[in-house]
mmCIF file of C-alpha atoms in Angstrom:
data_model
loop_
_atom_site.group_PDB
_atom_site.id
_atom_site.type_symbol
_atom_site.label_atom_id
_atom_site.label_comp_id
_atom_site.label_asym_id
_atom_site.label_seq_id
_atom_site.Cartn_x
_atom_site.Cartn_y
_atom_site.Cartn_z
ATOM 1 C CA MET Q 1 121.376 135.197 106.899
ATOM 2 C CA GLY Q 2 120.776 132.667 104.033
ATOM 3 C CA GLN Q 3 124.008 133.210 102.638
ATOM 4 C CA VAL Q 4 125.699 132.794 105.583
ATOM 5 C CA ARG Q 5 124.233 129.572 106.301
ATOM 6 C CA THR Q 6 124.683 128.340 102.696
ATOM 7 C CA GLU Q 7 128.467 129.113 103.087
ATOM 8 C CA GLU Q 8 128.664 127.008 106.621
ATOM 9 C CA PHE Q 9 126.859 124.289 105.043
ATOM 10 C CA ASP Q 10 128.943 124.348 101.929
ATOM 11 C CA ARG Q 11 132.420 124.288 103.629
ATOM 12 C CA PHE Q 12 130.994 121.647 106.109
ATOM 13 C CA VAL Q 13 130.209 119.140 103.127
ATOM 14 C CA ALA Q 14 133.443 120.079 101.283
ATOM 15 C CA ALA Q 15 135.296 119.194 104.543
ATOM 16 C CA ARG Q 16 133.669 116.284 105.493
ATOM 17 C CA TRP Q 17 132.442 114.504 102.179
ATOM 18 C CA SER Q 18 135.197 112.251 101.920
ATOM 19 C CA THR Q 19 135.145 111.065 105.813
ATOM 20 C CA LEU Q 20 131.459 110.948 105.487
ATOM 21 C CA LEU Q 21 131.121 108.916 102.388
ATOM 22 C CA HIS Q 22 133.761 106.523 103.829
ATOM 23 C CA LEU Q 23 131.330 105.607 106.654
ATOM 24 C CA ALA Q 24 128.768 105.258 104.500
ATOM 25 C CA ARG Q 25 130.332 102.875 102.676
ATOM 26 C CA LEU Q 26 130.699 100.718 105.576
ATOM 27 C CA LEU Q 27 127.441 100.925 106.824
ATOM 28 C CA THR Q 28 125.990 99.903 103.275
ATOM 29 C CA GLY Q 29 128.398 96.556 103.180
ATOM 30 C CA GLY Q 30 131.247 98.190 100.554
ATOM 31 C CA ASP Q 31 128.131 99.337 97.813
ATOM 32 C CA ARG Q 32 129.518 102.923 96.556
ATOM 33 C CA HIS Q 33 126.264 103.780 94.958
ATOM 34 C CA ARG Q 34 123.915 102.919 97.769
ATOM 35 C CA ALA Q 35 126.486 104.681 100.063
ATOM 36 C CA GLU Q 36 125.941 107.770 97.592
ATOM 37 C CA ASP Q 37 122.499 108.100 98.047
ATOM 38 C CA LEU Q 38 122.481 107.365 101.584
ATOM 39 C CA LEU Q 39 124.793 110.190 102.276
ATOM 40 C CA GLN Q 40 122.744 112.601 99.863
ATOM 41 C CA GLU Q 41 119.610 111.802 101.742
ATOM 42 C CA ALA Q 42 121.425 112.328 104.959
ATOM 43 C CA LEU Q 43 122.906 115.782 103.811
ATOM 44 C CA VAL Q 44 119.547 116.674 102.658
ATOM 45 C CA LYS Q 45 117.826 116.103 106.343
ATOM 46 C CA LEU Q 46 121.006 118.424 107.772
ATOM 47 C CA TRP Q 47 120.318 121.138 105.420
ATOM 48 C CA PHE Q 48 116.736 121.164 107.026
ATOM 49 C CA ALA Q 49 118.343 120.984 110.444
ATOM 50 C CA TRP Q 50 121.510 123.153 109.805
ATOM 51 C CA PRO Q 51 120.172 126.261 111.665
ATOM 52 C CA LYS Q 52 119.716 124.142 114.771
ATOM 53 C CA VAL Q 53 122.765 121.539 114.667
ATOM 54 C CA GLY Q 54 125.161 123.867 112.505
ATOM 55 C CA GLY Q 55 127.085 125.586 115.355
ATOM 56 C CA GLN Q 56 126.936 122.680 117.670
ATOM 57 C CA ALA Q 57 127.884 118.732 116.321
ATOM 58 C CA PRO Q 58 126.655 118.711 112.522
ATOM 59 C CA GLU Q 59 128.602 115.659 112.042
ATOM 60 C CA ALA Q 60 127.781 113.803 115.285
ATOM 61 C CA TYR Q 61 124.005 114.195 113.734
ATOM 62 C CA VAL Q 62 124.990 112.860 110.078
ATOM 63 C CA ARG Q 63 126.435 110.139 111.400
ATOM 64 C CA ARG Q 64 123.248 109.213 113.275
ATOM 65 C CA ILE Q 65 121.067 109.913 110.238
ATOM 66 C CA LEU Q 66 123.290 107.499 108.543
ATOM 67 C CA ALA Q 67 122.852 104.548 110.508
ATOM 68 C CA ARG Q 68 119.580 105.049 110.959
ATOM 69 C CA ALA Q 69 119.319 105.188 107.191
ATOM 70 C CA ALA Q 70 121.412 102.306 106.455
ATOM 71 C CA ALA Q 71 119.523 100.097 109.484
ATOM 72 C CA ARG Q 72 116.299 101.224 107.480
ATOM 73 C CA SER Q 73 118.004 100.631 103.917
ATOM 74 C CA ALA Q 74 119.302 96.946 105.172
ATOM 75 C CA ARG Q 75 115.580 95.541 106.047
ATOM 76 C CA ARG Q 76 114.750 96.520 102.386
ATOM 77 C CA ARG Q 77 114.647 93.714 99.917
ATOM 78 C CA TRP Q 78 114.513 96.031 96.843
ATOM 79 C CA TRP Q 79 117.072 98.948 96.327
ATOM 80 C CA GLY Q 80 116.088 99.746 92.639
ATOM 81 C CA GLU Q 81 117.561 98.931 89.410
ATOM 82 C CA GLN Q 82 119.785 95.903 89.279
ATOM 83 C CA PRO Q 83 122.730 95.952 86.945
ATOM 84 C CA VAL Q 84 122.918 93.279 84.001
ATOM 85 C CA GLU Q 85 125.675 92.387 81.229
ATOM 86 C CA GLN Q 86 123.499 92.573 78.006
ATOM 87 C CA LEU Q 87 120.597 94.603 77.513
ATOM 88 C CA PRO Q 88 117.234 93.298 77.149
ATOM 89 C CA ASP Q 89 115.919 93.107 73.547
ATOM 90 C CA PRO Q 90 113.467 96.503 72.644
ATOM 91 C CA PRO Q 91 109.888 95.809 72.470
ATOM 92 C CA GLU Q 92 108.365 95.851 68.895
ATOM 93 C CA VAL Q 93 106.712 98.796 67.850
ATOM 94 C CA ALA Q 94 102.779 97.972 67.848
ATOM 95 C CA ASP Q 95 100.961 98.394 64.760
ATOM 96 C CA ALA Q 96 99.029 101.772 64.711
ATOM 97 C CA THR Q 97 96.653 100.483 62.564
ATOM 98 C CA ALA Q 98 95.765 97.481 64.995
ATOM 99 C CA VAL Q 99 94.617 99.742 67.461
ATOM 100 C CA VAL Q 100 92.855 102.302 65.442
ATOM 101 C CA ASP Q 101 90.900 99.182 63.929
ATOM 102 C CA GLU Q 102 90.326 98.014 67.604
ATOM 103 C CA ARG Q 103 89.013 100.983 68.361
ATOM 104 C CA THR Q 104 86.567 101.525 65.388
ATOM 105 C CA ARG Q 105 85.467 98.138 65.626
ATOM 106 C CA LEU Q 106 84.517 98.750 69.601
ATOM 107 C CA GLU Q 107 82.929 102.295 68.396
ATOM 108 C CA ALA Q 108 80.336 100.410 66.060
ATOM 109 C CA MET Q 109 79.597 97.647 68.593
ATOM 110 C CA LEU Q 110 78.671 100.514 70.905
ATOM 111 C CA ALA Q 111 76.755 102.043 68.369
ATOM 112 C CA SER Q 112 74.485 98.862 68.307
ATOM 113 C CA LEU Q 113 73.614 99.064 71.659
ATOM 114 C CA PRO Q 114 70.189 100.744 72.160
ATOM 115 C CA ALA Q 115 70.942 104.208 73.285
ATOM 116 C CA ARG Q 116 70.228 104.287 77.063
ATOM 117 C CA GLN Q 117 72.593 101.219 77.285
ATOM 118 C CA ARG Q 118 75.110 103.209 75.230
ATOM 119 C CA ALA Q 119 74.670 105.984 77.308
ATOM 120 C CA ALA Q 120 74.832 104.071 80.742
ATOM 121 C CA VAL Q 121 78.151 102.353 79.164
ATOM 122 C CA VAL Q 122 79.698 105.212 78.086
ATOM 123 C CA LEU Q 123 79.070 107.297 81.307
ATOM 124 C CA ARG Q 124 79.964 104.644 83.482
ATOM 125 C CA TYR Q 125 82.810 103.364 82.294
ATOM 126 C CA TYR Q 126 84.403 105.831 79.614
ATOM 127 C CA GLN Q 127 83.513 108.784 81.570
ATOM 128 C CA ASP Q 128 83.959 106.882 84.735
ATOM 129 C CA LEU Q 129 81.379 108.343 86.595
ATOM 130 C CA PRO Q 130 79.662 106.599 89.663
ATOM 131 C CA GLU Q 131 76.974 104.930 89.321
ATOM 132 C CA GLN Q 132 74.776 107.831 90.933
ATOM 133 C CA ASP Q 133 75.663 110.258 88.760
ATOM 134 C CA VAL Q 134 74.856 108.120 85.894
ATOM 135 C CA ALA Q 135 71.255 107.688 87.500
ATOM 136 C CA GLU Q 136 71.100 111.635 87.596
ATOM 137 C CA ILE Q 137 71.830 111.971 84.089
ATOM 138 C CA LEU Q 138 69.918 109.514 82.660
ATOM 139 C CA GLY Q 139 66.983 110.946 85.165
ATOM 140 C CA CYS Q 140 66.349 107.285 85.993
ATOM 141 C CA PRO Q 141 66.620 105.365 89.583
ATOM 142 C CA LEU Q 142 70.056 104.238 90.412
ATOM 143 C CA GLY Q 143 68.617 100.513 89.813
ATOM 144 C CA THR Q 144 67.642 101.087 86.712
ATOM 145 C CA ALA Q 145 71.013 102.554 85.640
ATOM 146 C CA ARG Q 146 72.829 99.590 87.113
ATOM 147 C CA SER Q 147 70.324 97.137 84.996
ATOM 148 C CA LEU Q 148 71.341 99.674 81.857
ATOM 149 C CA THR Q 149 74.906 99.496 82.652
ATOM 150 C CA ALA Q 150 75.001 95.466 83.176
ATOM 151 C CA ARG Q 151 73.044 94.792 80.219
ATOM 152 C CA GLY Q 152 74.867 96.910 77.653
ATOM 153 C CA VAL Q 153 78.367 95.548 79.084
ATOM 154 C CA ALA Q 154 76.813 91.965 78.641
ATOM 155 C CA ARG Q 155 75.478 92.930 75.324
ATOM 156 C CA LEU Q 156 79.414 94.049 74.389
ATOM 157 C CA ARG Q 157 80.831 91.043 75.745
ATOM 158 C CA ARG Q 158 78.643 88.739 73.291
ATOM 159 C CA LEU Q 159 79.622 90.799 70.325
ATOM 160 C CA LEU Q 160 83.307 91.287 70.951
ATOM 161 C CA ALA Q 161 82.943 87.177 71.296
ATOM 162 C CA GLU Q 162 81.226 86.447 68.171
ATOM 163 C CA ALA Q 163 83.198 89.173 66.125
ATOM 164 C CA VAL Q 164 86.638 87.594 67.141
ATOM 165 C CA GLU Q 165 88.846 85.859 64.190
ATOM 166 C CA PRO Q 166 89.981 82.928 64.506
ATOM 167 C CA VAL Q 167 93.684 82.619 64.594
ATOM 168 C CA GLU Q 168 95.267 80.119 61.664
#
């Protein structure tokens, strides 16, 4: 049964492809690429409906899908990438040592926090745990966990502001 379905569908697509593509091009204002995308979308929908419409009027079904999809597509403001004459310059390769240096600097500043503040900040922002979970892990009330986290972040911000080297 599945093989017969596939063969019937393939025969229909092979026989009607150019006519359907022409219709899709007309519906998209002559844009061949959008027309191909539109037709592919319509044929995927037809494939799933093939057991119901394959023996009746599959072309009418595809035409209706194409018309509706083209109308939806026309309402969109953005259809994807736009071709350009010249490619942009590739991004410069970042210095990997700068990333490591920054991470090392942040770890040193974290180490300078009191243990409970450090734990609260790491659990909340590095582990991305909710405040309630941080409080349970630290064995303290929710308000205390919030306070520890806020004070730890404030201290880190001060340390980072002090450590910023002036640009010459």
